[in-house]
Backbone as JSON Lines, residues from 0, in Angstrom:
{"i":0,"aa":"M","n":[-5.34,-12.42,15.0],"ca":[-3.9,-11.44,14.72],"c":[-4.34,-10.61,13.63]}
{"i":1,"aa":"E","n":[-3.98,-9.45,14.05],"ca":[-4.16,-8.17,13.08],"c":[-2.96,-7.47,12.85]}
{"i":2,"aa":"I","n":[-2.54,-6.91,11.78],"ca":[-1.35,-6.0,12.06],"c":[-1.92,-4.74,11.11]}
{"i":3,"aa":"K","n":[-1.83,-3.59,11.64],"ca":[-2.38,-2.4,11.22],"c":[-1.24,-1.25,11.11]}
{"i":4,"aa":"I","n":[-0.81,-0.95,9.69],"ca":[-0.18,0.34,9.4],"c":[-0.53,1.57,8.38]}
{"i":5,"aa":"E","n":[0.03,2.47,8.32],"ca":[-0.56,3.18,7.53],"c":[0.44,3.82,6.85]}
{"i":6,"aa":"L","n":[0.2,4.15,5.5],"ca":[1.41,4.57,4.45],"c":[0.59,5.66,3.95]}
{"i":7,"aa":"P","n":[1.75,6.73,3.34],"ca":[1.25,7.67,2.56],"c":[0.85,7.52,0.98]}
{"i":8,"aa":"I","n":[0.07,8.42,0.37],"ca":[-0.46,8.04,-0.67],"c":[0.22,9.09,-1.98]}
{"i":9,"aa":"Y","n":[1.15,9.82,-1.27],"ca":[1.89,10.78,-2.09],"c":[3.29,10.48,-1.94]}
{"i":10,"aa":"F","n":[4.17,10.64,-3.08],"ca":[5.67,10.67,-2.71],"c":[6.02,12.08,-3.54]}
{"i":11,"aa":"K","n":[7.28,12.42,-2.96],"ca":[7.63,13.97,-3.34],"c":[8.65,13.79,-4.43]}
{"i":12,"aa":"T","n":[8.63,14.42,-5.52],"ca":[9.59,14.71,-6.47],"c":[10.32,15.52,-6.88]}
{"i":13,"aa":"S","n":[10.0,16.78,-6.21],"ca":[10.71,17.72,-5.81],"c":[10.36,18.5,-4.37]}
{"i":14,"aa":"A","n":[10.87,19.57,-4.51],"ca":[10.74,20.47,-2.92],"c":[9.22,20.98,-3.29]}
{"i":15,"aa":"L","n":[8.77,21.22,-4.52],"ca":[7.31,21.35,-4.52],"c":[6.24,20.57,-4.98]}
{"i":16,"aa":"K","n":[6.68,19.49,-5.54],"ca":[5.83,18.65,-6.54],"c":[5.64,17.02,-5.74]}
{"i":17,"aa":"Q","n":[4.43,16.75,-5.72],"ca":[4.13,15.65,-5.08],"c":[3.17,14.8,-6.45]}
{"i":18,"aa":"K","n":[3.63,13.34,-6.29],"ca":[3.06,12.8,-7.15],"c":[1.95,11.38,-6.24]}
{"i":19,"aa":"L","n":[0.82,11.15,-6.78],"ca":[-0.18,10.34,-6.57],"c":[0.32,8.89,-6.51]}
{"i":20,"aa":"V","n":[0.44,7.92,-5.65],"ca":[0.85,6.71,-5.99],"c":[-0.26,5.87,-6.79]}
{"i":21,"aa":"G","n":[-0.42,5.76,-7.81],"ca":[-1.69,5.06,-8.1],"c":[-1.23,4.65,-9.55]}
{"i":22,"aa":"M","n":[-2.3,3.88,-10.24],"ca":[-2.35,3.26,-11.48],"c":[-2.03,4.04,-12.8]}
{"i":23,"aa":"N","n":[-2.39,5.55,-12.73],"ca":[-1.9,6.7,-13.55],"c":[-0.46,6.65,-13.75]}
{"i":24,"aa":"W","n":[0.01,6.89,-12.25],"ca":[1.68,7.07,-12.09],"c":[2.17,6.1,-12.71]}
{"i":25,"aa":"Y","n":[1.75,4.65,-12.13],"ca":[2.72,3.44,-12.05],"c":[2.38,3.27,-13.65]}
{"i":26,"aa":"R","n":[1.57,3.49,-14.6],"ca":[1.44,3.11,-15.82],"c":[2.52,4.15,-16.79]}
{"i":27,"aa":"N","n":[2.69,4.87,-16.6],"ca":[3.74,6.08,-17.05],"c":[4.88,6.18,-16.18]}
{"i":28,"aa":"A","n":[5.39,5.64,-15.23],"ca":[6.53,6.01,-14.52],"c":[7.48,4.99,-15.55]}
{"i":29,"aa":"H","n":[8.81,5.49,-15.06],"ca":[10.07,5.03,-15.86],"c":[10.43,4.01,-14.8]}
{"i":30,"aa":"Y","n":[10.98,2.78,-15.39],"ca":[11.13,1.56,-14.27],"c":[11.99,1.8,-13.5]}
{"i":31,"aa":"Q","n":[13.03,2.87,-13.28],"ca":[13.88,2.87,-12.37],"c":[13.07,3.85,-11.2]}
{"i":32,"aa":"E","n":[12.25,4.8,-11.62],"ca":[11.36,5.53,-10.69],"c":[10.41,4.58,-9.88]}
{"i":33,"aa":"E","n":[9.79,3.82,-10.66],"ca":[8.78,2.76,-9.91],"c":[9.62,1.84,-9.03]}
{"i":34,"aa":"T","n":[10.79,1.49,-9.29],"ca":[11.53,0.43,-8.43],"c":[11.76,1.3,-7.39]}
{"i":35,"aa":"A","n":[12.14,2.6,-7.63],"ca":[12.97,3.24,-6.33],"c":[11.6,3.31,-5.28]}
{"i":36,"aa":"I","n":[10.51,3.62,-5.89],"ca":[9.27,3.75,-5.08],"c":[8.92,2.54,-4.21]}
{"i":37,"aa":"K","n":[8.91,1.59,-5.25],"ca":[8.36,-0.08,-4.6],"c":[9.43,-0.26,-3.24]}
{"i":38,"aa":"K","n":[10.73,-0.04,-3.68],"ca":[11.61,-0.3,-2.65],"c":[11.58,0.72,-1.56]}
{"i":39,"aa":"Y","n":[11.09,2.0,-1.75],"ca":[10.73,2.78,-0.52],"c":[9.75,2.39,0.31]}
{"i":40,"aa":"Y","n":[8.79,1.87,-0.28],"ca":[7.5,1.21,0.57],"c":[7.93,-0.31,1.11]}
{"i":41,"aa":"H","n":[8.8,-1.1,0.22],"ca":[9.21,-2.05,1.11],"c":[9.76,-1.8,2.63]}
{"i":42,"aa":"R","n":[10.61,-0.98,2.42],"ca":[11.66,-0.39,3.54],"c":[10.66,0.32,4.64]}
{"i":43,"aa":"L","n":[9.46,1.02,3.98],"ca":[8.63,1.76,5.13],"c":[7.81,0.74,5.95]}
{"i":44,"aa":"I","n":[7.37,-0.23,4.94],"ca":[6.36,-1.25,5.45],"c":[7.37,-2.18,6.69]}
{"i":45,"aa":"A","n":[8.25,-2.58,6.75],"ca":[9.01,-3.51,6.9],"c":[9.51,-2.68,8.47]}
{"i":46,"aa":"S","n":[9.72,-1.15,8.27],"ca":[9.89,-0.44,9.57],"c":[8.71,-0.17,10.45]}
{"i":47,"aa":"L","n":[7.51,-0.53,9.89],"ca":[6.05,-0.33,10.67],"c":[5.48,-1.71,11.14]}
{"i":48,"aa":"L","n":[6.21,-2.73,10.95],"ca":[5.6,-3.74,11.34],"c":[6.28,-4.51,12.38]}
{"i":49,"aa":"P","n":[5.36,-5.14,13.39],"ca":[5.79,-5.68,14.87],"c":[7.14,-6.32,14.53]}
{"i":50,"aa":"V","n":[8.1,-5.89,15.8],"ca":[9.32,-6.45,16.08],"c":[9.07,-7.99,15.83]}
{"i":51,"aa":"A","n":[8.29,-8.61,16.61],"ca":[8.1,-10.17,16.68],"c":[7.24,-10.11,15.68]}
{"i":52,"aa":"K","n":[7.68,-10.56,14.47],"ca":[7.06,-10.7,13.12],"c":[6.04,-11.95,13.22]}
{"i":53,"aa":"P","n":[4.95,-12.19,13.22],"ca":[4.09,-13.3,13.26],"c":[4.55,-14.08,11.77]}
{"i":54,"aa":"H","n":[4.04,-15.19,11.77],"ca":[4.16,-15.98,10.46],"c":[2.65,-16.37,10.26]}
{"i":55,"aa":"I","n":[1.92,-16.01,9.28],"ca":[0.41,-16.23,9.37],"c":[0.48,-16.98,8.14]}
{"i":56,"aa":"T","n":[-0.17,-18.25,8.38],"ca":[-0.5,-19.12,7.14],"c":[-2.15,-19.36,7.12]}
{"i":57,"aa":"G","n":[-2.86,-19.58,6.04],"ca":[-3.87,-19.94,5.54],"c":[-4.75,-18.53,5.04]}
{"i":58,"aa":"N","n":[-5.86,-18.3,5.2],"ca":[-6.63,-17.35,4.88],"c":[-6.1,-15.81,5.07]}
{"i":59,"aa":"I","n":[-6.07,-14.97,4.21],"ca":[-5.54,-13.63,4.36],"c":[-6.25,-12.51,4.09]}
{"i":60,"aa":"K","n":[-6.8,-11.73,4.86],"ca":[-7.95,-10.89,4.72],"c":[-7.24,-9.41,4.72]}
{"i":61,"aa":"M","n":[-7.39,-8.48,3.99],"ca":[-6.6,-7.31,4.13],"c":[-8.15,-6.42,4.34]}
{"i":62,"aa":"R","n":[-7.84,-5.41,4.94],"ca":[-8.81,-3.92,4.74],"c":[-8.05,-2.67,4.42]}
{"i":63,"aa":"Y","n":[-8.37,-2.0,3.41],"ca":[-8.0,-0.96,3.38],"c":[-9.04,0.41,3.3]}
{"i":64,"aa":"T","n":[-8.27,1.59,4.18],"ca":[-9.32,2.71,4.29],"c":[-8.35,3.72,3.91]}
{"i":65,"aa":"L","n":[-9.06,4.72,2.72],"ca":[-8.38,5.33,2.36],"c":[-8.98,7.11,2.93]}
{"i":66,"aa":"Y","n":[-7.98,7.88,3.13],"ca":[-8.12,9.36,3.3],"c":[-7.55,10.22,2.55]}
{"i":67,"aa":"Y","n":[-8.41,10.51,1.55],"ca":[-7.85,11.48,0.19],"c":[-7.4,12.63,0.57]}
{"i":68,"aa":"K","n":[-6.75,13.16,-0.29],"ca":[-6.41,14.76,-0.45],"c":[-7.43,15.51,-1.05]}
{"i":69,"aa":"N","n":[-7.35,14.49,-2.44],"ca":[-8.4,15.61,-3.58],"c":[-9.47,14.37,-3.89]}
{"i":70,"aa":"S","n":[-10.64,15.2,-3.82],"ca":[-11.74,14.38,-4.12],"c":[-11.88,13.86,-5.62]}
{"i":71,"aa":"Q","n":[-10.92,13.95,-6.54],"ca":[-10.87,13.34,-7.82],"c":[-10.05,12.13,-7.92]}
{"i":72,"aa":"S","n":[-9.5,11.78,-6.63],"ca":[-8.6,10.53,-6.57],"c":[-9.85,9.47,-6.89]}
{"i":73,"aa":"D","n":[-9.08,8.3,-7.47],"ca":[-9.85,7.3,-7.85],"c":[-9.31,6.03,-6.83]}
{"i":74,"aa":"L","n":[-10.21,5.69,-6.02],"ca":[-10.19,4.91,-5.07],"c":[-9.3,3.37,-5.31]}
{"i":75,"aa":"M","n":[-9.53,2.58,-6.76],"ca":[-8.8,1.56,-7.21],"c":[-7.63,2.07,-7.68]}
{"i":76,"aa":"N","n":[-7.27,2.83,-8.4],"ca":[-6.19,3.24,-8.57],"c":[-5.19,3.41,-7.64]}
{"i":77,"aa":"V","n":[-5.31,4.14,-6.75],"ca":[-4.6,4.06,-5.29],"c":[-4.34,2.66,-4.86]}
{"i":78,"aa":"V","n":[-5.34,2.17,-4.27],"ca":[-5.22,0.7,-3.51],"c":[-4.75,-0.14,-4.32]}
{"i":79,"aa":"S","n":[-4.85,-0.47,-5.7],"ca":[-3.91,-1.52,-6.62],"c":[-2.68,-1.31,-6.5]}
{"i":80,"aa":"V","n":[-2.26,-0.46,-6.31],"ca":[-0.71,-0.23,-6.54],"c":[-0.05,-0.57,-5.07]}
{"i":81,"aa":"I","n":[-0.87,0.23,-4.05],"ca":[-0.32,-0.14,-2.85],"c":[-0.33,-1.42,-1.98]}
{"i":82,"aa":"D","n":[-1.45,-1.75,-2.58],"ca":[-2.06,-3.26,-2.54],"c":[-0.41,-4.04,-2.68]}
{"i":83,"aa":"K","n":[-0.05,-3.96,-3.84],"ca":[0.85,-4.87,-4.56],"c":[1.86,-4.9,-4.03]}
{"i":84,"aa":"Y","n":[2.16,-3.41,-3.46],"ca":[3.71,-3.29,-2.78],"c":[3.39,-3.97,-1.35]}
{"i":85,"aa":"V","n":[2.32,-3.94,-0.58],"ca":[2.22,-4.52,0.87],"c":[2.38,-5.8,0.74]}
{"i":86,"aa":"M","n":[1.8,-6.44,0.01],"ca":[1.7,-7.84,-0.14],"c":[3.14,-8.38,-0.55]}
{"i":87,"aa":"D","n":[3.68,-7.63,-1.09],"ca":[5.43,-7.94,-1.77],"c":[6.1,-7.84,-0.41]}
{"i":88,"aa":"A","n":[5.99,-6.75,0.27],"ca":[6.55,-6.8,1.47],"c":[6.62,-7.42,2.62]}
{"i":89,"aa":"L","n":[4.95,-8.16,2.77],"ca":[4.8,-9.02,3.92],"c":[5.59,-10.29,3.6]}
{"i":90,"aa":"Q","n":[5.38,-10.27,2.34],"ca":[6.09,-12.0,1.61],"c":[7.66,-11.84,1.92]}
{"i":91,"aa":"E","n":[8.03,-10.69,1.51],"ca":[9.68,-10.18,1.79],"c":[9.97,-10.49,3.38]}
{"i":92,"aa":"S","n":[9.15,-9.96,4.26],"ca":[9.11,-9.91,5.41],"c":[8.99,-11.04,6.04]}
{"i":93,"aa":"K","n":[8.71,-12.48,5.52],"ca":[8.31,-13.68,6.04],"c":[6.97,-13.92,6.83]}
{"i":94,"aa":"I","n":[6.35,-12.65,6.86],"ca":[4.87,-12.54,7.58],"c":[3.83,-13.93,7.07]}
{"i":95,"aa":"I","n":[3.81,-13.44,5.5],"ca":[2.95,-14.3,4.59],"c":[3.69,-15.22,3.82]}
{"i":96,"aa":"E","n":[3.31,-16.48,3.31],"ca":[3.67,-17.26,2.6],"c":[4.02,-16.87,1.36]}
{"i":97,"aa":"N","n":[2.52,-16.3,0.93],"ca":[2.1,-16.19,-0.71],"c":[1.17,-15.38,-0.68]}
{"i":98,"aa":"D","n":[1.01,-14.5,-1.85],"ca":[-0.32,-13.5,-1.75],"c":[-0.9,-14.22,-3.09]}
{"i":99,"aa":"N","n":[-0.96,-15.34,-3.39],"ca":[-1.64,-16.23,-4.46],"c":[-3.12,-16.3,-3.65]}
{"i":100,"aa":"V","n":[-4.02,-16.98,-4.83],"ca":[-5.26,-16.83,-4.44],"c":[-5.71,-18.01,-3.41]}
{"i":101,"aa":"L","n":[-5.05,-18.73,-3.21],"ca":[-4.96,-19.94,-1.95],"c":[-4.75,-19.22,-0.7]}
{"i":102,"aa":"N","n":[-3.69,-18.02,-0.7],"ca":[-3.69,-17.44,0.81],"c":[-4.66,-16.0,0.8]}
{"i":103,"aa":"Y","n":[-4.61,-15.29,-0.03],"ca":[-5.2,-13.99,-0.26],"c":[-6.47,-14.07,-0.64]}
{"i":104,"aa":"R","n":[-7.43,-14.37,0.37],"ca":[-8.87,-14.59,0.14],"c":[-9.88,-13.48,0.02]}
{"i":105,"aa":"Q","n":[-9.4,-12.31,0.7],"ca":[-10.53,-11.36,0.78],"c":[-9.94,-9.83,0.85]}
{"i":106,"aa":"C","n":[-10.56,-8.77,0.47],"ca":[-10.08,-7.41,0.65],"c":[-11.34,-6.59,0.8]}
{"i":107,"aa":"E","n":[-11.44,-5.7,1.96],"ca":[-12.26,-4.79,2.04],"c":[-11.54,-3.54,1.73]}
{"i":108,"aa":"I","n":[-12.21,-2.61,0.91],"ca":[-11.88,-1.3,0.74],"c":[-12.75,-0.28,1.15]}
{"i":109,"aa":"K","n":[-12.69,0.87,1.74],"ca":[-13.23,1.7,1.87],"c":[-12.76,3.36,1.81]}
{"i":110,"aa":"V","n":[-13.5,4.28,1.77],"ca":[-13.22,5.43,1.75],"c":[-13.49,5.74,3.08]}
{"i":111,"aa":"A","n":[-12.53,6.52,3.71],"ca":[-13.1,7.39,5.07],"c":[-13.43,8.73,4.92]}
{"i":112,"aa":"G","n":[-12.53,9.37,3.93],"ca":[-13.22,11.02,4.07],"c":[-11.92,11.37,3.45]}
{"i":113,"aa":"Q","n":[-11.84,12.94,3.37],"ca":[-10.76,13.68,2.78],"c":[-9.83,13.89,4.1]}
{"i":114,"aa":"D","n":[-8.72,14.28,3.87],"ca":[-7.92,14.69,5.02],"c":[-6.7,15.31,4.07]}
{"i":115,"aa":"K","n":[-6.8,16.34,3.92],"ca":[-5.83,17.2,3.18],"c":[-4.17,17.47,3.8]}
{"i":116,"aa":"K","n":[-4.25,17.47,4.78],"ca":[-2.88,17.28,5.6],"c":[-2.13,16.1,5.7]}
{"i":117,"aa":"N","n":[-2.91,14.9,5.74],"ca":[-2.12,13.78,5.9],"c":[-3.09,12.4,5.06]}
{"i":118,"aa":"P","n":[-3.09,12.61,3.68],"ca":[-3.83,11.77,2.86],"c":[-3.06,10.18,3.1]}
{"i":119,"aa":"R","n":[-3.85,9.03,3.26],"ca":[-3.06,8.15,3.7],"c":[-4.04,6.88,3.23]}
{"i":120,"aa":"L","n":[-3.45,5.63,3.48],"ca":[-4.13,4.47,2.97],"c":[-3.65,3.79,4.71]}
{"i":121,"aa":"V","n":[-4.82,3.21,5.1],"ca":[-4.57,2.46,6.25],"c":[-5.01,1.01,5.96]}
{"i":122,"aa":"C","n":[-3.79,0.21,6.4],"ca":[-3.99,-1.22,5.76],"c":[-3.85,-2.11,6.97]}
{"i":123,"aa":"E","n":[-4.91,-2.99,6.94],"ca":[-4.79,-3.79,8.28],"c":[-5.18,-5.26,7.78]}
{"i":124,"aa":"L","n":[-3.97,-6.34,7.99],"ca":[-3.95,-7.55,7.78],"c":[-4.72,-8.1,8.73]}
{"i":125,"aa":"V","n":[-5.79,-9.05,8.3],"ca":[-6.48,-9.88,9.28],"c":[-6.23,-11.5,8.88]}
{"i":126,"aa":"A","n":[-6.14,-12.29,10.0],"ca":[-5.87,-13.55,9.72],"c":[-6.57,-14.21,10.74]}
């Protein structure tokens, strides 16, 4: 069983400004902004999941592939925040029971390269 989704790593703060979703933003974000972004990701993830939602039990493995816009991007700053949103959304959608250490057993992370037009994080759930 594999579920693959692509998520944006930037969100718009105004018509001209974008913010990278990462630990630097998360650490400094006002709680209302962080809650709004978390809800946005949960809705987006739910809309990208298969219609017939599988229920996965046992070992969960995630693969993340980053396509960055700026070469100064920090891989783990981005993946750590979005991973939390993905796992919570999968739980909320009842695809997984829990993302604790008994279930979420492995995570592979790699950088694929630069994509200035479509920076994103490809997320693959493997069970």
